[in-house]
mmCIF file of C-alpha atoms in Angstrom:
data_model
loop_
_atom_site.group_PDB
_atom_site.id
_atom_site.type_symbol
_atom_site.label_atom_id
_atom_site.label_comp_id
_atom_site.label_asym_id
_atom_site.label_seq_id
_atom_site.Cartn_x
_atom_site.Cartn_y
_atom_site.Cartn_z
ATOM 1 C CA MET A 1 117.888 112.552 74.656
ATOM 2 C CA GLU A 2 118.900 109.731 76.988
ATOM 3 C CA ALA A 3 121.142 109.544 80.039
ATOM 4 C CA ASP A 4 122.874 106.789 81.959
ATOM 5 C CA ILE A 5 121.858 106.952 85.644
ATOM 6 C CA THR A 6 122.336 104.946 88.813
ATOM 7 C CA ILE A 7 119.682 104.876 91.533
ATOM 8 C CA THR A 8 119.712 102.840 94.727
ATOM 9 C CA VAL A 9 116.215 101.703 95.694
ATOM 10 C CA ASP A 10 115.623 100.031 99.052
ATOM 11 C CA GLY A 11 119.325 99.183 99.247
ATOM 12 C CA GLU A 12 119.603 97.695 95.745
ATOM 13 C CA GLN A 13 121.558 99.616 93.129
ATOM 14 C CA HIS A 14 120.100 99.946 89.617
ATOM 15 C CA ARG A 15 121.905 101.296 86.572
ATOM 16 C CA LEU A 16 119.860 102.163 83.499
ATOM 17 C CA VAL A 17 119.571 104.386 80.467
ATOM 18 C CA THR A 18 116.485 106.569 80.483
ATOM 19 C CA ASP A 19 114.969 109.446 78.574
ATOM 20 C CA THR A 20 115.848 112.719 80.296
ATOM 21 C CA ARG A 21 112.131 113.611 80.481
ATOM 22 C CA THR A 22 111.187 110.505 82.472
ATOM 23 C CA THR A 23 109.998 111.016 86.034
ATOM 24 C CA LEU A 24 111.467 109.088 88.917
ATOM 25 C CA LEU A 25 108.019 107.539 89.470
ATOM 26 C CA ASP A 26 107.935 106.159 85.932
ATOM 27 C CA VAL A 27 111.471 104.804 86.277
ATOM 28 C CA LEU A 28 110.546 103.068 89.527
ATOM 29 C CA ARG A 29 107.320 101.557 88.235
ATOM 30 C CA ASP A 30 107.821 101.049 84.503
ATOM 31 C CA ARG A 31 111.546 100.375 84.274
ATOM 32 C CA LEU A 32 112.420 98.782 87.622
ATOM 33 C CA GLY A 33 109.111 97.066 88.465
ATOM 34 C CA ILE A 34 108.890 98.685 91.906
ATOM 35 C CA PHE A 35 105.179 99.194 92.516
ATOM 36 C CA SER A 36 105.060 100.481 96.093
ATOM 37 C CA PRO A 37 104.893 104.143 94.976
ATOM 38 C CA LYS A 38 101.602 104.654 93.155
ATOM 39 C CA LYS A 39 100.636 106.942 90.316
ATOM 40 C CA GLY A 40 97.730 109.114 91.369
ATOM 41 C CA CYS A 41 97.306 112.689 90.206
ATOM 42 C CA ASP A 42 100.675 112.904 88.397
ATOM 43 C CA HIS A 43 100.814 116.577 89.481
ATOM 44 C CA GLY A 44 102.345 116.332 92.978
ATOM 45 C CA GLN A 45 99.050 117.034 94.718
ATOM 46 C CA CYS A 46 97.906 113.683 96.142
ATOM 47 C CA GLY A 47 101.054 112.162 97.657
ATOM 48 C CA THR A 48 100.467 108.566 96.518
ATOM 49 C CA CYS A 49 103.919 108.523 94.887
ATOM 50 C CA THR A 50 105.776 109.726 98.003
ATOM 51 C CA VAL A 51 109.090 108.058 98.830
ATOM 52 C CA LEU A 52 112.088 109.041 100.905
ATOM 53 C CA LEU A 53 114.622 110.538 98.496
ATOM 54 C CA ASP A 54 118.036 110.757 100.134
ATOM 55 C CA GLY A 55 116.220 110.598 103.471
ATOM 56 C CA ARG A 56 113.621 113.286 102.795
ATOM 57 C CA ARG A 57 110.067 112.767 101.609
ATOM 58 C CA ALA A 58 109.467 113.636 97.984
ATOM 59 C CA THR A 59 106.761 113.188 95.372
ATOM 60 C CA THR A 60 108.360 111.160 92.603
ATOM 61 C CA CYS A 61 105.860 112.209 89.924
ATOM 62 C CA LEU A 62 107.470 115.682 89.919
ATOM 63 C CA ALA A 63 111.098 114.525 90.096
ATOM 64 C CA LEU A 64 113.009 113.881 86.897
ATOM 65 C CA ALA A 65 115.029 110.691 87.244
ATOM 66 C CA VAL A 66 118.141 112.241 85.669
ATOM 67 C CA ALA A 67 118.166 114.947 88.332
ATOM 68 C CA HIS A 68 118.589 112.218 90.945
ATOM 69 C CA ASP A 69 121.453 110.225 89.486
ATOM 70 C CA GLY A 70 123.210 108.591 92.448
ATOM 71 C CA ALA A 71 120.232 109.090 94.771
ATOM 72 C CA HIS A 72 119.034 106.692 97.433
ATOM 73 C CA VAL A 73 115.296 105.993 97.321
ATOM 74 C CA THR A 74 113.420 104.298 100.147
ATOM 75 C CA THR A 75 109.906 103.076 99.440
ATOM 76 C CA SER A 76 107.333 101.864 101.929
ATOM 77 C CA ALA A 77 108.492 98.311 101.241
ATOM 78 C CA GLY A 78 112.067 99.347 102.035
ATOM 79 C CA LEU A 79 110.990 100.818 105.360
ATOM 80 C CA GLU A 80 110.108 97.324 106.580
ATOM 81 C CA SER A 81 113.785 96.736 107.454
ATOM 82 C CA ASP A 82 113.772 99.755 109.789
ATOM 83 C CA ASP A 83 112.327 99.713 113.334
ATOM 84 C CA ARG A 84 110.317 102.894 112.783
ATOM 85 C CA GLY A 85 109.130 101.664 109.382
ATOM 86 C CA GLN A 86 107.942 98.408 110.900
ATOM 87 C CA ALA A 87 106.202 100.343 113.654
ATOM 88 C CA LEU A 88 104.411 102.527 111.102
ATOM 89 C CA HIS A 89 103.275 99.542 109.043
ATOM 90 C CA GLN A 90 101.925 97.799 112.127
ATOM 91 C CA ALA A 91 100.265 100.931 113.509
ATOM 92 C CA PHE A 92 98.466 101.557 110.196
ATOM 93 C CA LEU A 93 97.130 97.985 110.409
ATOM 94 C CA ASP A 94 96.214 98.256 114.090
ATOM 95 C CA HIS A 95 94.386 101.580 113.728
ATOM 96 C CA ASP A 96 92.709 101.038 110.335
ATOM 97 C CA GLY A 97 94.872 103.724 108.749
ATOM 98 C CA PHE A 98 93.750 102.581 105.307
ATOM 99 C CA GLN A 99 90.782 101.155 103.447
ATOM 100 C CA CYS A 100 91.560 100.431 99.808
ATOM 101 C CA GLY A 101 95.310 100.761 100.492
ATOM 102 C CA TYR A 102 96.175 102.675 97.329
ATOM 103 C CA CYS A 103 97.551 105.734 99.134
ATOM 104 C CA THR A 104 99.039 103.780 102.046
ATOM 105 C CA PRO A 105 102.652 103.335 100.826
ATOM 106 C CA GLY A 106 102.893 107.086 100.205
ATOM 107 C CA GLN A 107 101.250 107.820 103.558
ATOM 108 C CA ILE A 108 103.765 105.607 105.362
ATOM 109 C CA CYS A 109 106.772 107.171 103.601
ATOM 110 C CA SER A 110 105.440 110.634 104.318
ATOM 111 C CA ALA A 111 104.836 109.702 107.964
ATOM 112 C CA ALA A 112 108.415 108.446 108.323
ATOM 113 C CA GLY A 113 109.728 111.652 106.767
ATOM 114 C CA MET A 114 107.570 113.934 108.877
ATOM 115 C CA LEU A 115 108.593 112.165 112.078
ATOM 116 C CA ASP A 116 112.239 112.812 111.163
ATOM 117 C CA GLU A 117 111.411 116.451 110.409
ATOM 118 C CA ALA A 118 109.648 116.868 113.752
ATOM 119 C CA GLU A 119 112.557 115.277 115.624
ATOM 120 C CA ALA A 120 114.893 117.724 113.876
ATOM 121 C CA GLY A 121 112.744 120.551 115.265
ATOM 122 C CA TRP A 122 111.251 121.693 111.965
ATOM 123 C CA ALA A 123 108.155 123.797 112.501
ATOM 124 C CA SER A 124 104.937 123.456 110.514
ATOM 125 C CA ALA A 125 102.275 126.044 109.694
ATOM 126 C CA VAL A 126 100.463 125.201 112.949
ATOM 127 C CA THR A 127 103.458 124.989 115.296
ATOM 128 C CA GLU A 128 102.681 127.462 118.066
ATOM 129 C CA ASP A 129 106.226 128.158 119.258
ATOM 130 C CA VAL A 130 108.854 127.704 116.560
ATOM 131 C CA ARG A 131 111.635 128.021 119.151
ATOM 132 C CA THR A 132 110.740 124.698 120.791
ATOM 133 C CA GLU A 133 110.480 121.141 119.536
ATOM 134 C CA PRO A 134 106.990 120.693 118.070
ATOM 135 C CA GLU A 135 104.519 118.562 119.987
ATOM 136 C CA LEU A 136 102.977 116.016 117.652
ATOM 137 C CA ASP A 137 99.317 116.360 118.608
ATOM 138 C CA ASP A 138 96.523 115.552 116.148
ATOM 139 C CA GLY A 139 96.503 119.029 114.598
ATOM 140 C CA GLU A 140 100.269 119.044 114.099
ATOM 141 C CA ILE A 141 100.246 115.578 112.532
ATOM 142 C CA ALA A 142 97.299 116.419 110.252
ATOM 143 C CA GLU A 143 99.039 119.574 109.023
ATOM 144 C CA ARG A 144 102.312 117.778 108.374
ATOM 145 C CA MET A 145 100.482 115.009 106.470
ATOM 146 C CA SER A 146 98.270 117.397 104.483
ATOM 147 C CA GLY A 147 100.145 116.671 101.251
ATOM 148 C CA ASN A 148 98.920 113.076 101.306
ATOM 149 C CA LEU A 149 95.285 112.547 100.380
ATOM 150 C CA CYS A 150 93.125 109.528 101.176
ATOM 151 C CA ARG A 151 89.965 109.259 99.084
ATOM 152 C CA CYS A 152 88.594 106.632 101.461
ATOM 153 C CA GLY A 153 88.757 109.085 104.350
ATOM 154 C CA ALA A 154 90.930 107.012 106.697
ATOM 155 C CA TYR A 155 92.465 110.162 108.203
ATOM 156 C CA ALA A 156 91.434 109.440 111.817
ATOM 157 C CA GLY A 157 93.226 106.083 111.717
ATOM 158 C CA ILE A 158 96.239 107.570 109.927
ATOM 159 C CA VAL A 159 96.688 110.311 112.538
ATOM 160 C CA THR A 160 96.206 107.845 115.407
ATOM 161 C CA ALA A 161 98.775 105.455 113.907
ATOM 162 C CA ILE A 162 101.358 108.194 113.471
ATOM 163 C CA ARG A 163 100.725 109.586 116.957
ATOM 164 C CA GLU A 164 101.283 106.117 118.432
ATOM 165 C CA VAL A 165 104.605 105.688 116.613
ATOM 166 C CA ALA A 166 105.691 109.223 117.512
ATOM 167 C CA GLY A 167 105.105 108.384 121.173
ATOM 168 C CA ARG A 168 107.186 105.219 120.900
ATOM 169 C CA THR A 169 110.139 106.884 119.233
ATOM 170 C CA ASN A 170 110.288 110.104 121.231
ATOM 171 C CA GLY A 171 111.840 108.542 124.314
ATOM 172 C CA HIS A 172 108.897 106.389 125.401
ATOM 173 C CA ALA A 173 109.880 102.803 126.087
ATOM 174 C CA GLY A 174 107.866 99.940 124.667
ATOM 175 C CA ALA A 175 106.721 96.849 126.563
ATOM 176 C CA ASP A 176 110.197 95.305 126.329
ATOM 177 C CA GLY A 177 111.905 98.481 127.589
ATOM 178 C CA ASN A 178 113.377 99.386 124.201
ATOM 179 C CA ARG A 179 113.146 103.018 123.192
ATOM 180 C CA ASP A 180 111.712 102.070 119.781
ATOM 181 C CA GLY A 181 108.931 99.964 121.247
ATOM 182 C CA GLY A 182 109.973 97.048 119.042
ATOM 183 C CA GLY A 183 108.571 94.473 121.437
ATOM 184 C CA ASP A 184 105.020 95.546 120.613
ATOM 185 C CA LEU A 185 105.278 95.188 116.850
ATOM 186 C CA ALA A 186 105.301 91.486 116.156
ATOM 187 C CA ASP A 187 102.361 89.120 115.921
ATOM 188 C CA GLY A 188 102.264 85.628 117.400
ATOM 189 C CA ASP A 189 105.000 84.216 115.146
ATOM 190 C CA GLY A 190 107.396 87.056 116.016
ATOM 191 C CA GLN A 191 107.237 88.656 112.580
ATOM 192 C CA VAL A 192 105.926 91.992 111.402
ATOM 193 C CA HIS A 193 104.237 91.335 108.114
ATOM 194 C CA GLY A 194 104.355 93.791 105.224
ATOM 195 C CA GLU A 195 100.764 93.578 104.033
ATOM 196 C CA VAL A 196 100.553 97.352 103.788
ATOM 197 C CA ALA A 197 103.837 97.879 101.908
ATOM 198 C CA SER A 198 102.961 95.634 99.009
ATOM 199 C CA ARG A 199 99.616 97.220 98.159
#
């Protein structure tokens, strides 16, 4: 059985007919040619296929595309147009938050989602006082990112990168005085390059 669906990916709307058993990951990669989300375990356990689905992080290998007709999907590549997304990309580069890069787009999407969750006051399994806004220390970040695996073992760099961005966006001004720290993100030509997003 097939269904006609519309999905907006990184701001671009796509309309297609797909088998009702097709996962969102397979639609993104095989039908739309969007390769930022990766296929890893195909069981929702590794996080390489993580995107932001209507603003919340989700593993696309477990999501049926037809169940998300009308959804807005943001991939790691799509986060490059956002200040926080740019900051995450740059921080992963600066702190060696990757080695082979295969898991990196999912890590970055998950990091963006978990930062939003923390700002909303959502507790994790290690949050000491659920009545207060969680402090994003290394243990809190590691717990919140535990659904994203890195076979290369770049966890120390990943946690450091996320902690840096969390500090910039939680009311700490960057070098240019902006709350988002945007002045720190560019290289010598004034551009933040998306090396990480395209892997």
